Tab-separated table of N, CA, C and O in Angstrom:
chain	number	residue	atom	x	y	z
K	1	UNK	N	6.012	-11.287	-11.923
K	1	UNK	CA	6.421	-11.657	-10.782
K	1	UNK	C	6.573	-10.747	-9.726
K	1	UNK	O	6.872	-9.507	-10.239
K	2	UNK	N	5.929	-10.720	-8.469
K	2	UNK	CA	5.871	-9.450	-7.593
K	2	UNK	C	7.168	-9.836	-7.043
K	2	UNK	O	7.814	-10.515	-6.479
K	3	UNK	N	7.580	-8.264	-6.673
K	3	UNK	CA	8.722	-7.967	-5.767
K	3	UNK	C	8.746	-7.010	-4.785
K	3	UNK	O	9.267	-6.123	-4.831
K	4	UNK	N	7.404	-7.223	-4.058
K	4	UNK	CA	7.061	-6.132	-3.250
K	4	UNK	C	7.923	-5.647	-2.117
K	4	UNK	O	8.066	-4.484	-1.634
K	5	UNK	N	8.650	-6.637	-1.677
K	5	UNK	CA	9.854	-6.497	-0.549
K	5	UNK	C	10.914	-5.648	-1.084
K	5	UNK	O	11.256	-4.979	-0.164
K	6	UNK	N	11.157	-5.514	-2.076
K	6	UNK	CA	12.131	-4.602	-2.723
K	6	UNK	C	11.725	-2.993	-3.026
K	6	UNK	O	12.815	-2.338	-3.377
K	7	UNK	N	10.430	-2.951	-3.160
K	7	UNK	CA	10.193	-1.804	-3.742
K	7	UNK	C	10.208	-0.506	-2.828
K	7	UNK	O	9.941	-0.394	-1.738
K	8	UNK	N	10.968	0.540	-3.504
K	8	UNK	CA	11.135	1.567	-2.592
K	8	UNK	C	9.965	2.620	-2.930
K	8	UNK	O	9.680	3.456	-1.791
K	9	UNK	N	9.082	2.459	-3.791
K	9	UNK	CA	8.030	3.276	-3.937
K	9	UNK	C	6.856	2.453	-4.609
K	9	UNK	O	7.186	1.328	-5.410
K	10	UNK	N	5.697	2.918	-4.410
K	10	UNK	CA	4.245	2.050	-5.038
K	10	UNK	C	3.483	2.767	-5.178
K	10	UNK	O	3.152	3.741	-4.205
K	11	UNK	N	3.026	2.737	-6.548
K	11	UNK	CA	1.506	3.624	-6.695
K	11	UNK	C	0.641	2.852	-7.020
K	11	UNK	O	0.741	1.853	-7.817
K	12	UNK	N	-0.542	2.242	-5.977
K	12	UNK	CA	-1.762	1.871	-6.186
K	12	UNK	C	-2.756	2.702	-6.696
K	12	UNK	O	-3.826	2.545	-6.112
K	13	UNK	N	-2.336	3.642	-7.095
K	13	UNK	CA	-3.402	4.883	-7.538
K	13	UNK	C	-4.404	4.064	-8.854
K	13	UNK	O	-3.915	3.150	-9.475
K	14	UNK	N	-5.616	4.357	-8.807
K	14	UNK	CA	-6.670	4.031	-9.908
K	14	UNK	C	-7.163	2.690	-9.949
K	14	UNK	O	-6.978	2.078	-10.761
K	15	UNK	N	-6.890	2.086	-8.610
K	15	UNK	CA	-7.580	0.705	-8.351
K	15	UNK	C	-8.595	0.790	-7.585
K	15	UNK	O	-8.743	1.512	-6.628
K	16	UNK	N	-9.545	-0.022	-7.653
K	16	UNK	CA	-10.618	-0.224	-6.716
K	16	UNK	C	-10.568	-0.971	-5.692
K	16	UNK	O	-11.089	-1.877	-5.066
K	17	UNK	N	-9.766	-0.266	-4.878
K	17	UNK	CA	-9.232	-0.732	-3.473
K	17	UNK	C	-10.406	-0.999	-2.221
K	17	UNK	O	-10.061	-1.575	-1.446
K	18	UNK	N	-11.581	-0.236	-2.525
K	18	UNK	CA	-12.570	-0.534	-1.680
K	18	UNK	C	-13.381	-1.762	-1.962
K	18	UNK	O	-14.000	-2.040	-1.127
K	19	UNK	N	-13.399	-2.361	-3.119
K	19	UNK	CA	-13.872	-3.656	-3.228
K	19	UNK	C	-13.181	-4.595	-2.435
K	19	UNK	O	-12.064	-4.543	-2.122
K	20	UNK	N	-14.284	-5.553	-1.857
K	20	UNK	CA	-13.711	-6.296	-0.994
K	20	UNK	C	-12.485	-7.332	-1.460
K	20	UNK	O	-11.634	-7.629	-0.450
K	21	UNK	N	-12.526	-7.805	-2.522
K	21	UNK	CA	-11.542	-8.565	-2.844
K	21	UNK	C	-10.075	-7.900	-3.248
K	21	UNK	O	-9.089	-8.209	-2.667
K	22	UNK	N	-10.220	-6.483	-3.735
K	22	UNK	CA	-8.916	-5.515	-3.848
K	22	UNK	C	-8.877	-5.358	-2.309
K	22	UNK	O	-7.600	-5.210	-2.461
K	23	UNK	N	-9.617	-4.985	-1.434
K	23	UNK	CA	-9.020	-4.683	-0.441
K	23	UNK	C	-8.190	-5.602	0.619
K	23	UNK	O	-7.298	-5.293	1.188
K	24	UNK	N	-8.689	-6.996	0.364
K	24	UNK	CA	-7.892	-8.084	1.153
K	24	UNK	C	-6.445	-7.868	0.128
K	24	UNK	O	-5.621	-8.354	1.214
K	25	UNK	N	-6.426	-7.662	-1.036
K	25	UNK	CA	-4.980	-7.926	-1.662
K	25	UNK	C	-4.292	-6.732	-1.133
K	25	UNK	O	-3.025	-6.968	-1.120
K	26	UNK	N	-4.845	-5.630	-1.112
K	26	UNK	CA	-4.051	-4.362	-0.701
K	26	UNK	C	-3.451	-4.615	0.607
K	26	UNK	O	-2.315	-4.375	0.836
K	27	UNK	N	-4.133	-5.163	1.643
K	27	UNK	CA	-3.578	-5.377	2.806
K	27	UNK	C	-2.469	-6.383	2.839
K	27	UNK	O	-1.416	-5.996	3.604
K	28	UNK	N	-2.675	-7.531	1.745
K	28	UNK	CA	-1.537	-8.346	1.604
K	28	UNK	C	-0.344	-7.673	0.929
K	28	UNK	O	0.721	-7.577	1.510
K	29	UNK	N	-0.382	-6.557	-0.007
K	29	UNK	CA	0.683	-5.993	-0.391
K	29	UNK	C	1.211	-5.049	0.404
K	29	UNK	O	2.645	-5.193	0.824
K	30	UNK	N	0.383	-4.201	1.366
K	30	UNK	CA	0.879	-3.502	2.504
K	30	UNK	C	1.999	-4.319	3.355
K	30	UNK	O	2.923	-3.839	3.814
K	31	UNK	N	1.402	-5.586	3.631
K	31	UNK	CA	2.675	-6.272	4.627
K	31	UNK	C	3.920	-6.622	3.961
K	31	UNK	O	4.733	-6.842	4.657
K	32	UNK	N	3.738	-6.595	2.620
K	32	UNK	CA	5.152	-7.078	2.151
K	32	UNK	C	5.763	-5.829	1.332
K	32	UNK	O	6.870	-6.018	1.021
K	33	UNK	N	5.636	-4.677	1.769
K	33	UNK	CA	6.355	-3.566	1.397
K	33	UNK	C	7.096	-3.307	2.364
K	33	UNK	O	6.905	-2.114	3.218
K	34	UNK	N	8.172	-3.766	2.469
K	34	UNK	CA	9.336	-3.704	3.595
K	34	UNK	C	10.158	-2.541	3.573
K	34	UNK	O	10.493	-1.844	4.658
K	35	UNK	N	10.438	-2.168	2.384
K	35	UNK	CA	11.479	-1.070	2.201
K	35	UNK	C	10.732	0.283	1.375
K	35	UNK	O	11.321	1.401	0.855
K	36	UNK	N	9.368	0.180	1.384
K	36	UNK	CA	8.687	1.525	0.647
K	36	UNK	C	8.887	2.524	1.378
K	36	UNK	O	8.483	2.730	2.632
K	37	UNK	N	9.498	3.462	0.929
K	37	UNK	CA	9.472	4.705	1.401
K	37	UNK	C	8.223	5.873	0.748
K	37	UNK	O	7.760	6.711	1.375
K	38	UNK	N	7.847	5.655	-0.212
K	38	UNK	CA	6.605	6.379	-0.913
K	38	UNK	C	5.777	5.624	-1.383
K	38	UNK	O	5.806	4.617	-2.267
K	39	UNK	N	4.380	5.949	-1.268
K	39	UNK	CA	3.352	5.220	-1.417
K	39	UNK	C	2.274	6.012	-1.956
K	39	UNK	O	1.754	6.933	-1.350
K	40	UNK	N	1.404	5.684	-3.131
K	40	UNK	CA	0.692	6.905	-3.767
K	40	UNK	C	-0.829	6.003	-3.731
K	40	UNK	O	-0.737	4.855	-4.375
K	41	UNK	N	-1.605	6.572	-3.131
K	41	UNK	CA	-3.037	6.099	-2.995
K	41	UNK	C	-4.141	7.286	-3.767
K	41	UNK	O	-4.420	7.779	-2.629
K	42	UNK	N	-4.180	7.137	-4.959
K	42	UNK	CA	-5.216	8.344	-5.387
K	42	UNK	C	-5.975	7.656	-6.156
K	42	UNK	O	-5.983	6.645	-7.033
K	43	UNK	N	-7.488	7.932	-6.011
K	43	UNK	CA	-8.537	7.774	-7.098
K	43	UNK	C	-8.781	6.240	-6.682
K	43	UNK	O	-8.662	5.455	-7.760
K	44	UNK	N	-8.931	5.439	-5.478
K	44	UNK	CA	-8.936	4.146	-5.560
K	44	UNK	C	-10.148	3.748	-4.590
K	44	UNK	O	-10.080	2.711	-4.597
K	45	UNK	N	-10.980	4.597	-4.466
K	45	UNK	CA	-12.000	4.341	-3.797
K	45	UNK	C	-12.328	3.759	-2.282
K	45	UNK	O	-12.966	3.320	-1.550
K	46	UNK	N	-11.103	4.078	-1.610
K	46	UNK	CA	-10.898	3.988	-0.208
K	46	UNK	C	-11.335	5.225	0.510
K	46	UNK	O	-11.185	6.264	0.115
K	47	UNK	N	-12.478	5.053	1.149
K	47	UNK	CA	-13.027	6.371	2.227
K	47	UNK	C	-12.156	6.615	3.316
K	47	UNK	O	-12.079	7.558	3.885
K	48	UNK	N	-11.775	5.434	4.063
K	48	UNK	CA	-10.968	5.603	5.283
K	48	UNK	C	-9.731	4.817	5.688
K	48	UNK	O	-9.871	3.531	5.174
K	49	UNK	N	-8.612	5.444	5.682
K	49	UNK	CA	-7.404	4.727	6.090
K	49	UNK	C	-7.360	4.464	7.817
K	49	UNK	O	-6.078	4.016	7.895
K	50	UNK	N	-7.928	4.815	8.441
K	50	UNK	CA	-7.753	4.482	9.765
K	50	UNK	C	-7.677	3.323	10.319
K	50	UNK	O	-7.051	2.616	11.272
K	51	UNK	N	-8.206	2.098	9.510
K	51	UNK	CA	-8.052	0.636	9.931
K	51	UNK	C	-7.049	-0.049	8.982
K	51	UNK	O	-6.319	-0.990	9.126
K	52	UNK	N	-6.029	0.631	8.186
K	52	UNK	CA	-5.413	0.175	7.537
K	52	UNK	C	-3.727	0.263	8.478
K	52	UNK	O	-3.528	1.666	8.862
K	53	UNK	N	-2.830	-0.836	8.446
K	53	UNK	CA	-1.875	-0.828	9.468
K	53	UNK	C	-0.574	-1.032	8.325
K	53	UNK	O	-0.413	-1.454	7.444
K	54	UNK	N	0.126	0.490	8.853
K	54	UNK	CA	1.716	0.491	8.220
K	54	UNK	C	2.491	0.242	8.772
K	54	UNK	O	3.023	0.505	9.964
K	55	UNK	N	2.998	-0.772	8.555
K	55	UNK	CA	4.121	-1.743	9.600
K	55	UNK	C	5.320	-1.135	9.438
K	55	UNK	O	5.970	-0.444	8.825
K	56	UNK	N	5.840	-1.047	10.966
K	56	UNK	CA	7.177	-0.346	10.937
K	56	UNK	C	8.371	-1.774	10.673
K	56	UNK	O	8.259	-2.640	11.141
K	57	UNK	N	9.595	-1.108	10.358
K	57	UNK	CA	10.307	-2.157	9.864
K	57	UNK	C	11.577	-1.779	10.709
K	57	UNK	O	11.563	-0.757	10.961
K	58	UNK	N	12.714	-3.066	10.512
K	58	UNK	CA	13.488	-2.855	11.322
K	58	UNK	C	14.815	-2.517	9.922
K	58	UNK	O	16.030	-2.133	10.285
K	59	UNK	N	14.218	-2.234	8.985
K	59	UNK	CA	15.031	-1.632	7.734
K	59	UNK	C	15.456	-0.117	8.131
K	59	UNK	O	14.770	0.466	8.608
K	60	UNK	N	16.463	0.414	7.431
K	60	UNK	CA	16.874	1.614	7.404
K	60	UNK	C	15.679	2.809	7.211
K	60	UNK	O	15.863	3.880	7.533
K	61	UNK	N	15.169	2.181	5.873
K	61	UNK	CA	14.159	3.334	5.418
K	61	UNK	C	12.223	2.938	5.817
K	61	UNK	O	12.486	1.579	6.461
K	62	UNK	N	11.842	3.802	5.905
K	62	UNK	CA	10.494	3.519	6.395
K	62	UNK	C	9.348	4.428	5.772
K	62	UNK	O	9.690	5.201	4.815
K	63	UNK	N	8.365	4.122	5.651
K	63	UNK	CA	7.266	5.023	4.911
K	63	UNK	C	7.115	6.417	5.124
K	63	UNK	O	7.121	6.986	6.233
K	64	UNK	N	8.020	7.224	4.256
K	64	UNK	CA	8.151	8.509	4.432
K	64	UNK	C	7.092	9.638	3.681
K	64	UNK	O	6.459	10.505	4.337
K	65	UNK	N	6.282	9.108	2.649
K	65	UNK	CA	5.762	9.703	2.180
K	65	UNK	C	4.307	9.181	1.653
K	65	UNK	O	4.375	7.980	1.113
K	66	UNK	N	3.328	9.229	2.041
K	66	UNK	CA	1.881	8.718	1.778
K	66	UNK	C	1.222	9.830	1.154
K	66	UNK	O	0.665	10.977	1.441
K	67	UNK	N	0.933	9.806	-0.328
K	67	UNK	CA	-0.042	10.507	-1.194
K	67	UNK	C	-1.706	9.885	-1.130
K	67	UNK	O	-1.610	8.656	-1.699
K	68	UNK	N	-2.317	10.351	-0.723
K	68	UNK	CA	-3.970	9.945	-0.353
K	68	UNK	C	-4.979	10.769	-0.946
K	68	UNK	O	-4.665	12.000	-0.193
K	69	UNK	N	-5.911	10.591	-1.430
K	69	UNK	CA	-6.795	11.539	-1.662
K	69	UNK	C	-8.274	10.641	-1.456
K	69	UNK	O	-8.644	9.645	-2.139
K	70	UNK	N	-9.045	11.133	-0.666
K	70	UNK	CA	-10.427	10.509	-0.487
K	70	UNK	C	-11.213	10.928	-1.550
K	70	UNK	O	-11.244	12.218	-1.731
K	71	UNK	N	-12.297	9.994	-1.769
K	71	UNK	CA	-13.213	10.547	-2.833
K	71	UNK	C	-14.392	11.342	-2.289
K	71	UNK	O	-14.717	11.027	-1.202
């Protein structure tokens, strides 16, 4: 069962997020990370995050840490 809305941290490392299907699912998950403060994206075949939207929420928490490594 997915519970992305309540996740405070998410580690999406070592996923092939550059693949078209995975990229679509990655965008879906990002929209659901309402309380996430820490997001790790390491070794995942993403080359460019400029088109990725990190939504701001009305919750007290917001994304504080983004760990990403370009390949």
